[in-house]
Amino acid sequence: MSLLKPSDDPSTDIGNGLTEKVAWSITSYLISGALLGALAGWGVDHLLGTSFVVGIGLVVGKALTLYYVWLRYGTH
């Protein structure tokens, strides 16, 4: 029987001090940022009757998400 709390379990350490919870958090940020950027681009495309803004929204959403993740987790 282990007396460690689940968050203190060393088996969830994936290297460089990142826990599994942080890794899943970063992954969800990256996916949701790209999806929200693409959704915003699709909305602008729908309003303007174009078809290229969705790609721009995807790239901008991913770039902003990468910057946010770097600020939150990479500057410690």
Coordinates of N, CA, C and O in Angstrom, one line a residue:
M1 N 0.8 -1.2 0.0 CA 0.0 0.0 0.0 C 0.9 1.2 0.0 O 1.8 1.4 0.8
S2 N 0.6 2.1 -0.9 CA 1.4 3.3 -1.0 C 0.8 4.5 -0.2 O -0.4 4.7 -0.2
L3 N 1.7 5.2 0.4 CA 1.2 6.4 1.2 C 1.3 7.7 0.4 O 1.0 8.7 0.9
L4 N 1.7 7.6 -0.8 CA 1.8 8.8 -1.7 C 0.5 9.2 -2.2 O -0.3 8.3 -2.6
K5 N 0.3 10.5 -2.3 CA -0.9 11.0 -2.9 C -0.8 10.8 -4.4 O 0.4 10.7 -4.9
P6 N -1.8 10.6 -5.2 CA -1.7 10.4 -6.7 C -0.9 11.5 -7.3 O -0.1 11.2 -8.3
S7 N -0.9 12.7 -6.9 CA -0.2 13.8 -7.5 C 1.3 13.7 -7.2 O 2.2 14.3 -7.9
D8 N 1.7 13.0 -6.1 CA 3.0 12.9 -5.7 C 3.7 11.6 -6.2 O 4.8 11.3 -5.9
D9 N 2.9 10.8 -7.0 CA 3.4 9.5 -7.5 C 4.5 9.8 -8.5 O 4.3 10.4 -9.5
P10 N 5.8 9.3 -8.2 CA 6.9 9.5 -9.1 C 6.7 8.9 -10.5 O 7.3 9.3 -11.4
S11 N 5.8 7.9 -10.6 CA 5.6 7.2 -11.9 C 4.9 8.1 -12.9 O 4.9 7.8 -14.1
T12 N 4.3 9.2 -12.4 CA 3.6 10.1 -13.4 C 4.5 11.2 -13.9 O 4.1 12.0 -14.7
D13 N 5.8 11.2 -13.4 CA 6.8 12.2 -13.9 C 7.3 11.8 -15.3 O 7.8 10.7 -15.4
I14 N 7.1 12.6 -16.3 CA 7.5 12.3 -17.6 C 8.8 12.9 -18.0 O 9.2 12.9 -19.2
G15 N 9.5 13.4 -17.1 CA 10.8 14.0 -17.4 C 10.8 15.5 -17.4 O 9.8 16.2 -17.6
N16 N 11.9 16.1 -17.1 CA 12.1 17.6 -17.0 C 11.2 18.2 -16.0 O 10.8 19.3 -16.2
G17 N 10.7 17.5 -15.0 CA 9.8 18.0 -14.0 C 8.4 18.2 -14.4 O 7.6 18.7 -13.7
L18 N 8.0 17.7 -15.6 CA 6.6 17.8 -16.0 C 5.9 16.6 -15.5 O 6.3 15.4 -15.7
T19 N 4.7 16.8 -15.0 CA 3.9 15.7 -14.6 C 2.9 15.4 -15.7 O 2.8 16.1 -16.7
E20 N 2.3 14.3 -15.6 CA 1.3 13.9 -16.6 C 0.2 14.9 -16.7 O -0.3 15.1 -17.8
K21 N -0.2 15.4 -15.6 CA -1.3 16.4 -15.6 C -0.9 17.7 -16.4 O -1.7 18.2 -17.2
V22 N 0.3 18.1 -16.2 CA 0.8 19.3 -17.0 C 0.9 18.9 -18.5 O 0.5 19.7 -19.3
A23 N 1.3 17.7 -18.8 CA 1.4 17.3 -20.2 C 0.1 17.3 -20.8 O -0.1 17.8 -22.0
W24 N -0.9 16.8 -20.2 CA -2.3 16.8 -20.7 C -2.8 18.2 -20.8 O -3.6 18.5 -21.8
S25 N -2.5 19.0 -19.9 CA -3.0 20.4 -20.0 C -2.4 21.1 -21.2 O -3.1 21.8 -21.9
I26 N -1.1 20.9 -21.4 CA -0.5 21.6 -22.6 C -1.1 21.0 -23.9 O -1.3 21.8 -24.8
T27 N -1.3 19.7 -23.9 CA -1.9 19.1 -25.1 C -3.3 19.7 -25.4 O -3.6 20.0 -26.6
S28 N -4.1 19.8 -24.4 CA -5.4 20.3 -24.6 C -5.4 21.8 -25.0 O -6.2 22.2 -25.8
Y29 N -4.4 22.6 -24.5 CA -4.3 24.0 -24.9 C -4.0 24.0 -26.4 O -4.5 24.8 -27.2
L30 N -3.0 23.2 -26.9 CA -2.6 23.2 -28.3 C -3.7 22.8 -29.2 O -3.9 23.4 -30.3
I31 N -4.5 21.8 -28.8 CA -5.6 21.4 -29.7 C -6.7 22.4 -29.7 O -7.2 22.8 -30.8
S32 N -7.1 22.9 -28.5 CA -8.2 23.8 -28.5 C -7.9 25.2 -29.1 O -8.7 25.8 -29.7
G33 N -6.6 25.6 -29.0 CA -6.2 26.9 -29.6 C -6.3 26.8 -31.1 O -6.8 27.7 -31.8
A34 N -5.9 25.7 -31.7 CA -6.0 25.5 -33.1 C -7.4 25.4 -33.6 O -7.8 26.1 -34.6
L35 N -8.2 24.7 -32.8 CA -9.6 24.6 -33.2 C -10.4 25.9 -33.1 O -11.2 26.3 -34.0
L36 N -10.1 26.7 -32.0 CA -10.8 28.0 -31.9 C -10.3 29.0 -32.9 O -11.1 29.8 -33.4
G37 N -9.1 28.9 -33.3 CA -8.6 29.8 -34.4 C -9.2 29.5 -35.7 O -9.6 30.4 -36.5
A38 N -9.3 28.2 -36.0 CA -10.0 27.7 -37.2 C -11.4 28.1 -37.2 O -12.0 28.5 -38.3
L39 N -12.1 27.9 -36.1 CA -13.5 28.3 -36.0 C -13.7 29.8 -36.2 O -14.7 30.2 -36.9
A40 N -12.9 30.6 -35.6 CA -13.0 32.0 -35.9 C -12.7 32.4 -37.3 O -13.5 33.2 -37.9
G41 N -11.8 31.7 -37.9 CA -11.5 31.9 -39.4 C -12.7 31.5 -40.2 O -13.0 32.1 -41.2
W42 N -13.3 30.4 -39.9 CA -14.4 29.9 -40.6 C -15.6 30.9 -40.5 O -16.3 31.1 -41.5
G43 N -15.8 31.5 -39.3 CA -16.8 32.5 -39.2 C -16.6 33.7 -40.0 O -17.5 34.2 -40.7
V44 N -15.3 34.1 -40.1 CA -15.0 35.3 -40.9 C -15.2 34.9 -42.4 O -15.7 35.7 -43.2
D45 N -14.8 33.7 -42.8 CA -15.0 33.2 -44.1 C -16.5 33.2 -44.5 O -16.8 33.6 -45.6
H46 N -17.3 32.7 -43.6 CA -18.7 32.7 -43.8 C -19.3 34.1 -44.0 O -20.1 34.3 -44.9
L47 N -18.8 35.0 -43.2 CA -19.4 36.4 -43.3 C -18.9 37.1 -44.6 O -19.6 37.8 -45.2
L48 N -17.6 36.9 -45.0 CA -17.1 37.5 -46.2 C -17.2 36.8 -47.5 O -17.0 37.3 -48.5
G49 N -17.6 35.5 -47.4 CA -17.8 34.7 -48.6 C -16.5 34.3 -49.2 O -16.4 34.0 -50.4
T50 N -15.4 34.2 -48.4 CA -14.1 33.8 -48.8 C -13.9 32.3 -48.4 O -14.7 31.7 -47.7
S51 N -12.7 31.8 -48.7 CA -12.4 30.5 -48.3 C -10.9 30.3 -47.7 O -10.5 29.2 -47.5
F52 N -10.2 31.4 -47.5 CA -8.8 31.3 -47.1 C -8.6 31.7 -45.7 O -7.5 31.4 -45.1
V53 N -9.5 32.4 -45.0 CA -9.3 32.9 -43.7 C -9.2 31.8 -42.7 O -8.6 32.0 -41.6
V54 N -9.9 30.7 -42.9 CA -9.9 29.6 -42.0 C -8.4 29.1 -41.8 O -8.0 28.8 -40.7
G55 N -7.6 29.0 -42.8 CA -6.2 28.6 -42.7 C -5.4 29.7 -41.9 O -4.6 29.3 -41.1
I56 N -5.7 30.9 -42.2 CA -5.0 32.0 -41.4 C -5.4 31.9 -39.9 O -4.5 32.0 -39.0
G57 N -6.7 31.7 -39.7 CA -7.1 31.5 -38.3 C -6.5 30.3 -37.6 O -6.1 30.4 -36.4
L58 N -6.3 29.2 -38.3 CA -5.7 28.1 -37.7 C -4.2 28.4 -37.3 O -3.8 28.0 -36.2
V59 N -3.5 29.0 -38.2 CA -2.1 29.3 -38.0 C -2.0 30.3 -36.8 O -1.1 30.2 -35.9
V60 N -2.8 31.4 -36.9 CA -2.8 32.4 -35.8 C -3.2 31.8 -34.5 O -2.5 32.0 -33.4
G61 N -4.2 30.9 -34.4 CA -4.6 30.3 -33.2 C -3.5 29.4 -32.6 O -3.3 29.4 -31.4
K62 N -2.8 28.6 -33.5 CA -1.8 27.8 -33.1 C -0.6 28.6 -32.5 O 0.0 28.3 -31.5
A63 N -0.3 29.7 -33.2 CA 0.9 30.5 -32.8 C 0.6 31.2 -31.4 O 1.5 31.2 -30.6
L64 N -0.6 31.7 -31.3 CA -1.0 32.3 -30.0 C -1.0 31.3 -28.9 O -0.6 31.5 -27.7
T65 N -1.4 30.1 -29.2 CA -1.4 29.0 -28.2 C 0.0 28.6 -27.8 O 0.3 28.4 -26.6
L66 N 0.9 28.5 -28.8 CA 2.3 28.1 -28.5 C 2.9 29.2 -27.6 O 3.6 28.9 -26.7
Y67 N 2.6 30.5 -27.9 CA 3.1 31.6 -27.1 C 2.6 31.5 -25.7 O 3.3 31.7 -24.7
Y68 N 1.3 31.2 -25.5 CA 0.7 31.1 -24.2 C 1.3 30.0 -23.4 O 1.6 30.1 -22.2
V69 N 1.5 28.8 -24.0 CA 2.1 27.7 -23.3 C 3.5 28.0 -22.9 O 4.0 27.7 -21.8
W70 N 4.3 28.7 -23.8 CA 5.6 29.1 -23.5 C 5.6 30.0 -22.3 O 6.5 29.9 -21.4
L71 N 4.7 31.0 -22.3 CA 4.7 31.9 -21.1 C 4.3 31.2 -19.8 O 4.9 31.4 -18.8
R72 N 3.3 30.3 -19.9 CA 2.8 29.6 -18.7 C 3.8 28.6 -18.2 O 4.0 28.5 -17.0
Y73 N 4.3 27.7 -19.1 CA 5.1 26.6 -18.6 C 6.6 26.7 -18.9 O 7.4 26.0 -18.3
G74 N 7.0 27.5 -19.9 CA 8.4 27.5 -20.3 C 9.3 28.5 -19.7 O 10.5 28.5 -20.0
T75 N 8.7 29.4 -18.9 CA 9.6 30.5 -18.4 C 9.8 30.3 -16.9 O 10.2 31.3 -16.2
H76 N 9.7 29.1 -16.3 CA 9.9 28.9 -14.9 C 11.3 28.8 -14.6 O 12.2 28.3 -15.1

